[in-house]
Short mmCIF file of C-alpha atoms in Angstrom, two decimals:
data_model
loop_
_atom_site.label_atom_id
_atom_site.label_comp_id
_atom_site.label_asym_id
_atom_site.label_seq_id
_atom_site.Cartn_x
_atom_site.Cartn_y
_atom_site.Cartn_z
CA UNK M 107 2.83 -33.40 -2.04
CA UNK M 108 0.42 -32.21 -4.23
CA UNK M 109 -1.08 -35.35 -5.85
CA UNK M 110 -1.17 -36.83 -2.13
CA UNK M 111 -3.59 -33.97 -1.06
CA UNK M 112 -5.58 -34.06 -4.42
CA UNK M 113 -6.46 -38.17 -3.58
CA UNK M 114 -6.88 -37.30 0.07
CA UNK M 115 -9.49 -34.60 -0.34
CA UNK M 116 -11.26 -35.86 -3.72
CA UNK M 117 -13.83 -38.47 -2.24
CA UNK M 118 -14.78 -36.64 0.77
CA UNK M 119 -17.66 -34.16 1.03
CA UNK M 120 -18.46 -31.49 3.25
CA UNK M 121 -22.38 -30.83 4.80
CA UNK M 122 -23.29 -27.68 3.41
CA UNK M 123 -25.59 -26.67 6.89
CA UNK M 124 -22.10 -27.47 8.65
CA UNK M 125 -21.19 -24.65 11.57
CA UNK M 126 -18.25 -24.30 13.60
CA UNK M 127 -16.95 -27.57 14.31
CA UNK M 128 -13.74 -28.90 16.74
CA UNK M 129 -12.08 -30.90 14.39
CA UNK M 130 -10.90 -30.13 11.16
CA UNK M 131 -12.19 -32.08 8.33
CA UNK M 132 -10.75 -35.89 8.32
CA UNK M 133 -9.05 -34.81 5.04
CA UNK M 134 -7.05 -32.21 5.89
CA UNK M 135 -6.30 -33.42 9.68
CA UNK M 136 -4.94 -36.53 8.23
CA UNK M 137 -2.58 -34.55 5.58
CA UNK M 138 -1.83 -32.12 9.07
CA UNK M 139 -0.57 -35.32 11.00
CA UNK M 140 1.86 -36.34 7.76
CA UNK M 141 3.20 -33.12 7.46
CA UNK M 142 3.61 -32.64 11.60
CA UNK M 143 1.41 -29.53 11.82
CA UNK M 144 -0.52 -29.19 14.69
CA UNK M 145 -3.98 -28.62 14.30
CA UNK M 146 -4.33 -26.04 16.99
CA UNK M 147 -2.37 -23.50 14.91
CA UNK M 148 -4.55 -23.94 12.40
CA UNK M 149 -7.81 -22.02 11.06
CA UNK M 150 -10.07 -22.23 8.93
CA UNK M 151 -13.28 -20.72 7.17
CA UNK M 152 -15.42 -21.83 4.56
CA UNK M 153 -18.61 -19.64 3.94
CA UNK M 154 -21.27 -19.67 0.52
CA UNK M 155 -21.68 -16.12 -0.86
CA UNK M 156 -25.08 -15.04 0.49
CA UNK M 157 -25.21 -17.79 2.88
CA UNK M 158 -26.10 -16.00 6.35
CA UNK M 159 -23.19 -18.15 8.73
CA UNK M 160 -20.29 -20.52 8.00
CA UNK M 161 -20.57 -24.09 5.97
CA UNK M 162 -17.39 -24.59 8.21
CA UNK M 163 -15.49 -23.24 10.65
CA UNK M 164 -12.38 -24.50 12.44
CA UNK M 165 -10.98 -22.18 15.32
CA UNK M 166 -11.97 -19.44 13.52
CA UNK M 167 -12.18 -16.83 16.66
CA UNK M 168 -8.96 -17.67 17.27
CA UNK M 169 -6.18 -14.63 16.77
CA UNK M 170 -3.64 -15.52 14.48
CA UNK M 171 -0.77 -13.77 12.11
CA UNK M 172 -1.87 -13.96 8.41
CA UNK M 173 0.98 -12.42 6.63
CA UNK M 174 0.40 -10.68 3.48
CA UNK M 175 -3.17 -12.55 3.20
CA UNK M 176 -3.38 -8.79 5.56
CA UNK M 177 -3.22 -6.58 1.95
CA UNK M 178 -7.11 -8.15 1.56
CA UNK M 179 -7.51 -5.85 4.29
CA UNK M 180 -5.57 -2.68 3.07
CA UNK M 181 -6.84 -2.85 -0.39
CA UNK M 182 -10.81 -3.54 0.28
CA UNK M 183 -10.24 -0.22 2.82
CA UNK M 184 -8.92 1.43 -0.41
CA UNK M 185 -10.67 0.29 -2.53
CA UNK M 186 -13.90 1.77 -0.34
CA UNK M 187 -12.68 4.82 0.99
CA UNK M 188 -10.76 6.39 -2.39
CA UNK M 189 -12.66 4.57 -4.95
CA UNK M 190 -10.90 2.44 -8.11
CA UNK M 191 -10.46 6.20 -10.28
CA UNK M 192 -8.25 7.42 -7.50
CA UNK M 193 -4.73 8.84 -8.32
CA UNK M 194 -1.74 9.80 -7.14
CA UNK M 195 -0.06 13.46 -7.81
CA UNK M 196 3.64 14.22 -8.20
CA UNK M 197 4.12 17.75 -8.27
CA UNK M 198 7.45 20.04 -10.43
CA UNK M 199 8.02 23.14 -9.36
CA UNK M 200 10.41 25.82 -10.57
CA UNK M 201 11.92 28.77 -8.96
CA UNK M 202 11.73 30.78 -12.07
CA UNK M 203 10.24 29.75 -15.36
CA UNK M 204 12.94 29.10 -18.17
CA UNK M 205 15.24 31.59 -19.20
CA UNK M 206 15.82 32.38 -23.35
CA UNK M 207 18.12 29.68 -23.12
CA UNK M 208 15.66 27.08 -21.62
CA UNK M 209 17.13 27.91 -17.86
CA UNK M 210 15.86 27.10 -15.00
CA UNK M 211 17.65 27.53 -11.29
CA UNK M 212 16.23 24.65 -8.46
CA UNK M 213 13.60 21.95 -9.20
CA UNK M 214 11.17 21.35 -6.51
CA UNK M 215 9.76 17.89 -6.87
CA UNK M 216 6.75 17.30 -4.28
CA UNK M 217 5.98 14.02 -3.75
CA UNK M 218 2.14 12.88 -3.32
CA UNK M 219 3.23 8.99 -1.85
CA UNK M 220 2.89 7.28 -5.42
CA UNK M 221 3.23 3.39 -5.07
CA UNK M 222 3.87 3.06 -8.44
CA UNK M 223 6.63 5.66 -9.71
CA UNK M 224 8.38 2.83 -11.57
CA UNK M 225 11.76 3.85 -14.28
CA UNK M 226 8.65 4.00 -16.81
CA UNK M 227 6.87 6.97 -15.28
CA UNK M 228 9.54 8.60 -13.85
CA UNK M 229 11.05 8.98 -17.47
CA UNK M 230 7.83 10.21 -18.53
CA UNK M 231 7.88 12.60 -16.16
CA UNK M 232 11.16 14.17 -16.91
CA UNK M 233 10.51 13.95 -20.74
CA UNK M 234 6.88 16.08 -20.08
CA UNK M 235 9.55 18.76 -17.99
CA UNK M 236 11.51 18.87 -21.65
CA UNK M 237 8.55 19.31 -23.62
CA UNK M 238 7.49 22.47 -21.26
CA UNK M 239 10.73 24.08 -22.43
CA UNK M 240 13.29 23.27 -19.75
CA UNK M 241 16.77 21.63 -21.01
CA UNK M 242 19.17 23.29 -18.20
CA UNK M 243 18.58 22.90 -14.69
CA UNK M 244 21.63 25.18 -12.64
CA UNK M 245 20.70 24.77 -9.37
CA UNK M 246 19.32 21.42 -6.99
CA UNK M 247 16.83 18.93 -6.73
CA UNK M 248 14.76 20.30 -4.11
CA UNK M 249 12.81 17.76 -2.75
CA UNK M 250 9.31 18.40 -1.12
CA UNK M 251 8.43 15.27 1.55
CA UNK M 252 5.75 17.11 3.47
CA UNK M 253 2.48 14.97 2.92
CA UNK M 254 3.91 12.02 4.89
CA UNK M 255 5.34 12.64 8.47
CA UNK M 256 6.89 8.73 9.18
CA UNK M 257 9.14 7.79 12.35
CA UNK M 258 12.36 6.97 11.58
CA UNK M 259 12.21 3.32 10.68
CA UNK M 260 15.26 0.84 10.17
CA UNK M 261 14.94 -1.00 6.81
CA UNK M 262 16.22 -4.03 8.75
CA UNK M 263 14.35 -4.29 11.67
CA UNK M 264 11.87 -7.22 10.71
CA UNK M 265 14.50 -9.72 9.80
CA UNK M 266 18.21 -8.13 9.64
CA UNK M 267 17.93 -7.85 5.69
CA UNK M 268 17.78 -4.01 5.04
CA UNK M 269 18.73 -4.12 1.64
CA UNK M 270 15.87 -6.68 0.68
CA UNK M 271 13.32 -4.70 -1.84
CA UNK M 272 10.45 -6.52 0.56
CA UNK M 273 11.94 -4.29 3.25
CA UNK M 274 11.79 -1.09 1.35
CA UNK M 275 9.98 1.66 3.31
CA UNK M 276 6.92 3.54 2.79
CA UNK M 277 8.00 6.99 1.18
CA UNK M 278 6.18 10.49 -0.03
CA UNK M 279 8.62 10.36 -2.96
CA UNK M 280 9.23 6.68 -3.47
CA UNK M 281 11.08 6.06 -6.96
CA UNK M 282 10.60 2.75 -8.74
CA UNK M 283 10.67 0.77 -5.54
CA UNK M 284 13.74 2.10 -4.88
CA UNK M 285 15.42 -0.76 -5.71
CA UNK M 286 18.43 -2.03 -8.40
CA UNK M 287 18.39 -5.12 -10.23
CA UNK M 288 21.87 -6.62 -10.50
CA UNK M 289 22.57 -9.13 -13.35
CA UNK M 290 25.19 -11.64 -13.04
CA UNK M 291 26.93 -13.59 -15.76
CA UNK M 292 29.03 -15.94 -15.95
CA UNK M 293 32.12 -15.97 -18.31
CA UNK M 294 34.76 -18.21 -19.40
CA UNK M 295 38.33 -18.93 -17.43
CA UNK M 296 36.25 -18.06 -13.95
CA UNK M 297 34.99 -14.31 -14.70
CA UNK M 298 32.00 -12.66 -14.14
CA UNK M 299 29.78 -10.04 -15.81
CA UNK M 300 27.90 -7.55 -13.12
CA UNK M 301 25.30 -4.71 -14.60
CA UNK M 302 22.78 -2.82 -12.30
CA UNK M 303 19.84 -1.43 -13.58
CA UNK M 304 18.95 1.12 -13.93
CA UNK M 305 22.58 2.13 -14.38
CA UNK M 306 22.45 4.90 -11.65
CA UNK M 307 25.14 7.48 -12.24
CA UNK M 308 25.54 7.67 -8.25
CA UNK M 309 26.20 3.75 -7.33
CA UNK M 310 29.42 2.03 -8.03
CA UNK M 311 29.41 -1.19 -8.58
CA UNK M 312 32.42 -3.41 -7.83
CA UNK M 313 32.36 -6.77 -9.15
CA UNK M 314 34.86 -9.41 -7.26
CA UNK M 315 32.28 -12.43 -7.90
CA UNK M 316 33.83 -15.64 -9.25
CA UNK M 317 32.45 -18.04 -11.81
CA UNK M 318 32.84 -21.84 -10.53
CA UNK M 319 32.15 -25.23 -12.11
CA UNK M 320 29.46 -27.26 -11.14
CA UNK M 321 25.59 -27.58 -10.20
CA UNK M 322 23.71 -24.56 -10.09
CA UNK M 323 22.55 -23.97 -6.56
CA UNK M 324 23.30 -22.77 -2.69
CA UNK M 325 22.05 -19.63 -0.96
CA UNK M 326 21.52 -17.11 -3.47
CA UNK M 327 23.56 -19.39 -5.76
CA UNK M 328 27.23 -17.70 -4.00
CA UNK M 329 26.62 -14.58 -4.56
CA UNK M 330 27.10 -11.87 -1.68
CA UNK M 331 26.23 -8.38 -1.49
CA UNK M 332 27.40 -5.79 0.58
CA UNK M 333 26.45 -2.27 0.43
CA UNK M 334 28.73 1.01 1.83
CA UNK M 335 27.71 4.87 1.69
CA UNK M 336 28.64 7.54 2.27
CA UNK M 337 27.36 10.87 1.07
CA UNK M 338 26.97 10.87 -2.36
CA UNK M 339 29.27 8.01 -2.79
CA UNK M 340 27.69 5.00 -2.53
CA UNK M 341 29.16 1.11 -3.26
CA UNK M 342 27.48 -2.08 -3.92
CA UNK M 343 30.15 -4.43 -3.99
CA UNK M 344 29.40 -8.68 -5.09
CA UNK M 345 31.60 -11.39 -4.18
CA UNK M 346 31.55 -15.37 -3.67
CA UNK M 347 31.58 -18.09 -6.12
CA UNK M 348 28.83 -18.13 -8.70
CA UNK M 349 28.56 -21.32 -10.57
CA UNK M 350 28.93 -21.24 -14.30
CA UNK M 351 25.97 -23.85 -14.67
CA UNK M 352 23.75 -21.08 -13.66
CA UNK M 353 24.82 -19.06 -16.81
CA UNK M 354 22.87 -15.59 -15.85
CA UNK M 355 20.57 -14.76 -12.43
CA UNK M 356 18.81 -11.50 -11.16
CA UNK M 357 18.94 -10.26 -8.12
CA UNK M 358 17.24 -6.64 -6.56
CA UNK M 359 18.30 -4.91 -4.03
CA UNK M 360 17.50 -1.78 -2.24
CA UNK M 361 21.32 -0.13 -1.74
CA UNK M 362 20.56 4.20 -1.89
CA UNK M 363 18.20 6.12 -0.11
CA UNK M 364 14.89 7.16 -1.92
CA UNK M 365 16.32 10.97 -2.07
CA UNK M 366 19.92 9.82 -3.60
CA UNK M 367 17.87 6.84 -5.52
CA UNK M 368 15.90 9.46 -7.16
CA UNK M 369 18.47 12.00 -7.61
CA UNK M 370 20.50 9.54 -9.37
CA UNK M 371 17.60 8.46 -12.01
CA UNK M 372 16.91 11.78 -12.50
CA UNK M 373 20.75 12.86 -13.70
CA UNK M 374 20.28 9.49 -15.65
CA UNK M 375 17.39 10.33 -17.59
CA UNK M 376 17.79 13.90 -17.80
CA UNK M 377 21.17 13.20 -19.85
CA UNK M 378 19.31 11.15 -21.67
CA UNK M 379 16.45 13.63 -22.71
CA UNK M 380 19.63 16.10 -23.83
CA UNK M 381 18.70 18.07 -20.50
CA UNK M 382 21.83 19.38 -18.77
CA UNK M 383 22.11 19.02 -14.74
CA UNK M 384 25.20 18.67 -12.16
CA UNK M 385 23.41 19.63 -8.92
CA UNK M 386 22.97 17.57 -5.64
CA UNK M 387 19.84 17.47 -3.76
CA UNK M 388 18.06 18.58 -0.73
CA UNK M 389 14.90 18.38 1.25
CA UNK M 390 12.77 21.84 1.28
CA UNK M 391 9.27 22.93 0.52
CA UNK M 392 7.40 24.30 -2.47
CA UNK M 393 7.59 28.26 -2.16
CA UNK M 394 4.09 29.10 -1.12
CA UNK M 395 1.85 29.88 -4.23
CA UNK M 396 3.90 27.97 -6.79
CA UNK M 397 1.89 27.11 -9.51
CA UNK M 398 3.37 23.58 -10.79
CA UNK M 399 5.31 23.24 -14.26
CA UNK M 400 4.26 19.36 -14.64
CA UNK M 401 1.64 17.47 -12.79
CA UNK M 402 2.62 13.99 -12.86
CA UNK M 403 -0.54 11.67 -12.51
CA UNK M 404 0.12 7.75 -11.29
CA UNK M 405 -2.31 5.23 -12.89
CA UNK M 406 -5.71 4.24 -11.14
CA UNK M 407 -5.82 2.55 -7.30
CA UNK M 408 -8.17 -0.07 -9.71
CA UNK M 409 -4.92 -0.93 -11.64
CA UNK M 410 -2.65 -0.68 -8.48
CA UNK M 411 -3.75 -3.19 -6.46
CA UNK M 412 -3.59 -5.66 -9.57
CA UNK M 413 0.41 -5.44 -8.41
CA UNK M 414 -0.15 -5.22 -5.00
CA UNK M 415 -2.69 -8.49 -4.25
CA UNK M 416 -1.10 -10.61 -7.29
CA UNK M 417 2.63 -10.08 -6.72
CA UNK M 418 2.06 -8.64 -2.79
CA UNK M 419 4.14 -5.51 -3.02
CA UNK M 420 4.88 -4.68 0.72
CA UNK M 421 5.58 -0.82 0.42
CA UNK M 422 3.22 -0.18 -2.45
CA UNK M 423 0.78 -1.81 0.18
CA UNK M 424 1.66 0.40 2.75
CA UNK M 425 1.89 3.54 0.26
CA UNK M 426 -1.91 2.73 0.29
CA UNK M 427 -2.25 3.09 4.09
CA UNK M 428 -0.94 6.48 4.16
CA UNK M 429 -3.30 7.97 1.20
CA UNK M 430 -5.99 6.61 3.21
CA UNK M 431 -4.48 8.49 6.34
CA UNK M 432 -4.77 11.81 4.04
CA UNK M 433 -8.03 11.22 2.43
CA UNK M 434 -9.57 10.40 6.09
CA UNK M 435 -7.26 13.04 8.15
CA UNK M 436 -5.15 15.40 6.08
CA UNK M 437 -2.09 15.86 5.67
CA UNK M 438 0.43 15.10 6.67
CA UNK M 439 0.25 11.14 6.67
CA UNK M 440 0.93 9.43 9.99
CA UNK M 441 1.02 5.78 11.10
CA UNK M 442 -1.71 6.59 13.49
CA UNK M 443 -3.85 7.97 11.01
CA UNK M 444 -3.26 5.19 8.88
CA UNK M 445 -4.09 2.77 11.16
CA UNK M 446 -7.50 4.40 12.41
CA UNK M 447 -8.05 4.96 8.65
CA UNK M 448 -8.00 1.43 7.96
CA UNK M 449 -10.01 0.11 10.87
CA UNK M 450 -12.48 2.84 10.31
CA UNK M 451 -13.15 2.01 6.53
CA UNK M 452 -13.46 -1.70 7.99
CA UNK M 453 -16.14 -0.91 11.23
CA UNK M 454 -18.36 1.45 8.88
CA UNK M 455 -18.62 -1.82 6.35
CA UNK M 456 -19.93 -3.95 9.58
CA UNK M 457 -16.36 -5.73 10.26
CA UNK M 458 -15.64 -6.31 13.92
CA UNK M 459 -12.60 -4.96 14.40
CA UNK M 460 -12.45 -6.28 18.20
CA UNK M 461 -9.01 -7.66 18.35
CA UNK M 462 -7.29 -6.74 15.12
CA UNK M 463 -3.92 -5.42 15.55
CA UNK M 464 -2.58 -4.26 12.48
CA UNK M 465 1.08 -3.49 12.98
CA UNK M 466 2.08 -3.20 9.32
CA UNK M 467 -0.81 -2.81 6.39
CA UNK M 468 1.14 -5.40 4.45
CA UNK M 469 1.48 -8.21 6.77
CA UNK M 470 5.55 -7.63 7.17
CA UNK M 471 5.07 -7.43 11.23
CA UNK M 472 5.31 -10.64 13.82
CA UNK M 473 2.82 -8.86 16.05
CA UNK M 474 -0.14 -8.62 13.79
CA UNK M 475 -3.37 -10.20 14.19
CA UNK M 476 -6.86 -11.09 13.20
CA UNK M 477 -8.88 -14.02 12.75
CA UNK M 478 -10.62 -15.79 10.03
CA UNK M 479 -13.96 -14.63 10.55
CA UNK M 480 -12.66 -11.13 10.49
CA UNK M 481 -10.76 -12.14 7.13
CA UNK M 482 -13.79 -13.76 6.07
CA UNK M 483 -16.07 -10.35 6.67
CA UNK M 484 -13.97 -8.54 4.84
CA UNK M 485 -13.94 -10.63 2.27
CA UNK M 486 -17.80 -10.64 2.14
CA UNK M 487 -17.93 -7.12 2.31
CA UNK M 488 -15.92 -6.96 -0.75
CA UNK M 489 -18.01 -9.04 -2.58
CA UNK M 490 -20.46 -6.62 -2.10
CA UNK M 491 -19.20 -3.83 -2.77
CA UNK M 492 -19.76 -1.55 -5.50
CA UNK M 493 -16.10 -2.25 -6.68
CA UNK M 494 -16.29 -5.90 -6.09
CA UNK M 495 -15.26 -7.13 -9.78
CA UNK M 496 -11.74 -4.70 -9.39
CA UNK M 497 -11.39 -6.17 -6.07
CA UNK M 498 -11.89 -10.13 -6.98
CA UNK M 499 -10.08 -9.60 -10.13
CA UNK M 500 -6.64 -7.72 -8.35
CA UNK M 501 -6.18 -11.91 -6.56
CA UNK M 502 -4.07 -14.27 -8.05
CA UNK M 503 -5.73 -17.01 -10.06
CA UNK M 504 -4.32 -20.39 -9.10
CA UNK M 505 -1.93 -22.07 -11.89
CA UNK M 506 -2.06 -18.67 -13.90
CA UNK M 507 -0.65 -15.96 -12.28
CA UNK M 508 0.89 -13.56 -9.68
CA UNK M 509 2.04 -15.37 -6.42
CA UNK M 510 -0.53 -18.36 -7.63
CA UNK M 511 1.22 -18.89 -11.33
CA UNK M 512 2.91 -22.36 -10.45
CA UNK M 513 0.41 -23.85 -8.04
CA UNK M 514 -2.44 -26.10 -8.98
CA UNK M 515 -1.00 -25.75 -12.57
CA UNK M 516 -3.03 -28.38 -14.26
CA UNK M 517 -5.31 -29.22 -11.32
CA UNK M 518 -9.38 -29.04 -11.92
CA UNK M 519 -9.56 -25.65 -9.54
CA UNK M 520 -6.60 -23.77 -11.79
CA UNK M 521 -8.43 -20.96 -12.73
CA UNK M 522 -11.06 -21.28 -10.27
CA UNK M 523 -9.56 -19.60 -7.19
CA UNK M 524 -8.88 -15.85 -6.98
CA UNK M 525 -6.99 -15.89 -3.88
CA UNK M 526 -4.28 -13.92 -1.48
CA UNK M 527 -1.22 -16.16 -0.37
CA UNK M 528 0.86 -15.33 2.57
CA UNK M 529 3.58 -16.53 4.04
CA UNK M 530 6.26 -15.13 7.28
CA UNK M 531 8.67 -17.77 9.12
CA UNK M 532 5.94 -19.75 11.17
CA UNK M 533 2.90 -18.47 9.00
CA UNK M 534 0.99 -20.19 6.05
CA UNK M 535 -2.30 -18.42 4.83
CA UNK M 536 -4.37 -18.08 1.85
CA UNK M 537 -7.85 -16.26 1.73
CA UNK M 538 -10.13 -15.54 -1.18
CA UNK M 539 -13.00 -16.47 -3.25
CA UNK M 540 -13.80 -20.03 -5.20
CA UNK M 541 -15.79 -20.78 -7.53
CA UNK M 542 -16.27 -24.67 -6.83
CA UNK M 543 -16.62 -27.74 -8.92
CA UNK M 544 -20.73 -27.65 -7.88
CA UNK M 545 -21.28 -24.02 -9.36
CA UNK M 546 -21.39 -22.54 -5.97
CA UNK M 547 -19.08 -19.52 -5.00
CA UNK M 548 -17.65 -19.24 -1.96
CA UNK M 549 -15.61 -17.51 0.28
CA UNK M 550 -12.23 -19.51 1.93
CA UNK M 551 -9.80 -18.39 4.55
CA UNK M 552 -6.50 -20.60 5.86
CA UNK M 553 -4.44 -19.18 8.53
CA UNK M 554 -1.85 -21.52 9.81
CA UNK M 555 0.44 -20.45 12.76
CA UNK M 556 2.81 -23.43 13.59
CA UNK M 557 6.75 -23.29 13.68
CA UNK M 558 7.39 -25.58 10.35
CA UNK M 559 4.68 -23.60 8.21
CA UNK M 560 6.28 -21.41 5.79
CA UNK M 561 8.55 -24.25 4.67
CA UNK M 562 6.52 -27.01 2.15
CA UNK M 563 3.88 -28.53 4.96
CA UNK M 564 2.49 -24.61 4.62
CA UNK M 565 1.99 -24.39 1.04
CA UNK M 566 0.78 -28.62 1.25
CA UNK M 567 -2.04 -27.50 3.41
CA UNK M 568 -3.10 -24.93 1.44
CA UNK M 569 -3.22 -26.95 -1.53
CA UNK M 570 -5.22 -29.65 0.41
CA UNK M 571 -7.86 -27.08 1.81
CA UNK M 572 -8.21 -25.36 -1.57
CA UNK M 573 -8.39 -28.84 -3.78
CA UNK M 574 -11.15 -29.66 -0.66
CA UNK M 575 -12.89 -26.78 -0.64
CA UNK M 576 -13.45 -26.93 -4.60
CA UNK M 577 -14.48 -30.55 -4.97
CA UNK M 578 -16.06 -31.25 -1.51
CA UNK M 579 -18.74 -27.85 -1.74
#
């Protein structure tokens, strides 16, 4: 409970010339023993900006998983080795330029990895291909995947749930997450109302759901998915019982591939723009010396990891990885290269790397690992930086937004802490920088390892340690 860590940590203070230690602080071993969390999966790090070693440090050599609080990693690397101005290109091609009557035979699309090709930009992108003069389109969507070369992945391997957007897969033509957001309604005399959007022209959507009296609650409040392609026919079909307290709920999924996910946006939207279009699609490469009819530009990496530290995006996270791999190694983009790209960016800022085992850039993996000194260099490396201020300012302040918007609402430290949450079945962490009650700025990393901490003991102990760190330094 929140108010129960608040009075434990608020009289107690911390000695500022404090170094490792092999206890944690009374404060937050006491709230450890309530909640049953044993304090040898815990770690800790508390360090003053400037200050040349730790004020504390709890097991902080120690190798543990830290769950998306891993995207402070991917991001500073980013941030470094592409700079805040970077950009991403999508590339349209024609095979011919338009025809007297605005004609124009396959499209070539060539995608440059963008994390963020959202419904927004994507439209904006067909509606600059209308503007250059093309209306009719009579032959396919070609599409050109060649700057990333990725094993084939299942969407479901981390935890069985392949159609959950957290699961969606890193892409070199990834369309607005690839996901669909279903809204459900309920209706009088036990019906319900489905719509997807976007609307895709290529996705059925078969609505058996029932509307039920009473509370509004239960695993994903009744409602069950199940998703069936084939070809270009593909079904997302609900069912269950969804009480009518809950009146309407949104739920994405991830149901197409990205190719027939894009395809189908694009028939959407070119309808829309009055463009006409009834071809399929297919994978193929830019003929050699095309010179592209549109240039579609994604906005800044300084603006992109706003999304991904504040609402941790996993695949625009790893999306990131992969334009490192090419800026470091060429194309095409590999995990390998990724990887080396990351840990290179990290050893040429002074971060031992000894140890670190990334697995996935955005924390989705059981077998990473790293431990909160490393978390902590990076995070002093950050904060000095040249592109410190678009690093701090892409965390979560606590009780005001991203994944910190209802915590500490209301508390002295709301507002104080920019930090990175994370959180995997039997992983708690949060890492980042506060500015405490005594003026002084400092650096804080959590990682807790133990089986019951990504249920409420988790987020408690992170609560305690940040209400701690701010009044006790």
């Amino acid at each position: 409970m929140v108010s129960l860590a608040a009075s434990a940590v608020a009289t107690t203070a911390t000695n500022a010339g404090a170094a490792a230690s092999e206890r944690l602080p009374e404060p937050l071993a006491r709230i450890a023993r309530q909640l049953s969390v044993p304090t040898t999966g815990v770690s800790l790090l508390v360090q003053g900006i400037g200050d040349p070693a730790p004020r504390f440090a709890y097991r902080a050599d120690v190798p543990r998983n830290p769950a998306s609080t891993l995207k402070l990693v991917t991001t500073f690397a980013a941030l470094e080795r592409l700079g805040p101005s970077h950009v991403w290109t999508t590339e349209v091609h024609a095979a011919r330029v338009p025809d007297a009557d605005d004609t124009v035979g396959d499209l070539f699309i060539r995608g440059g990895g963008d994390p963020y090709l959202v419904q927004e930009e994507f439209w904006k992108l067909l509606a600059a291909l209308r503007h250059r003069g093309i209306r009719r389109i009579e032959g396919d969507l070609v599409f050109d995947l060649s700057r990333f070369d990725l094993p084939i992945e299942s969407r479901g391997a981390f935890d069985g749930q392949p159609d959950r957007v957290y699961n969606v897969l890193p892409h070199a033509l990834l369309v607005n997450f690839n996901a669909v957001s279903f809204r459900v309604e309920a209706l009088p005399d036990g019906l319900t109302r489905v719509t997807a959007d976007p609307p895709l022209p290529n996705l059925v959507v078969r609505n058996r759901l029932r509307s039920v009296p009473g509370g509004c609650g239960g695993y994903q409040l009744g409602i069950g998915i199940s998703i069936q392609d084939a070809a270009e026919r593909n079904l997302a079909a609900l069912d269950g019982r969804f009480p009518a307290a809950c009146g309407e709920h949104e739920l994405a999924r991830s149901v197409l591939t990205p190719e027939t996910y894009a395809h189908g946006l694009f028939e959407l939207y070119w309808r829309q723009l009055g463009g006409e279009f009834s071809g399929g699609w297919r994978l193929g490469a830019v003929p050699p010396g095309s010179t592209p009819v549109h240039v579609h530009r994604s906005p800044p990496l300084g603006d992109v990891i706003r999304l991904v530290n504040k609402f941790s995006n996993n695949v625009m996270t790893r999306q990131l990885e992969y334009a490192l791999a090419i800026e470091e190694f060429g194309i095409p983009a590999t995990p390998e290269k990724g990887e080396r790209a990351l840990l290179g960016a990290l050893a040429s800022r002074g971060v031992d790397t000894q140890g670190l085992v990334i697995g996935n850039s955005a924390g989705l993996a059981r077998e990473t690992r790293i431990t909160a000194r490393q978390l902590a260099a990076v995070l002093e490396a950050a904060w000095n930086s040249p592109w410190m201020s678009e690093y701090v300012s892409s965390l979560a302040l606590a009780g005001l937004d991203g994944t910190m918007r209802n915590r500490l609402r209301g508390a002295p430290a709301a507002g104080r802490l920019h930090v990175k949450t994370g959180r995997l079945n039997g992983v708690s962490a949060v890492a980042g920088y506060v500015d405490a009650a005594s003026g002084q700025r400092l650096l804080v990393v959590l990682l807790v390892n133990a089986e019951q901490a990504h249920l409420g003991p988790g987020e408690e102990l992170q609560n305690a340690f940040l209400d701690w760190v701010y009044r006790a330094h």
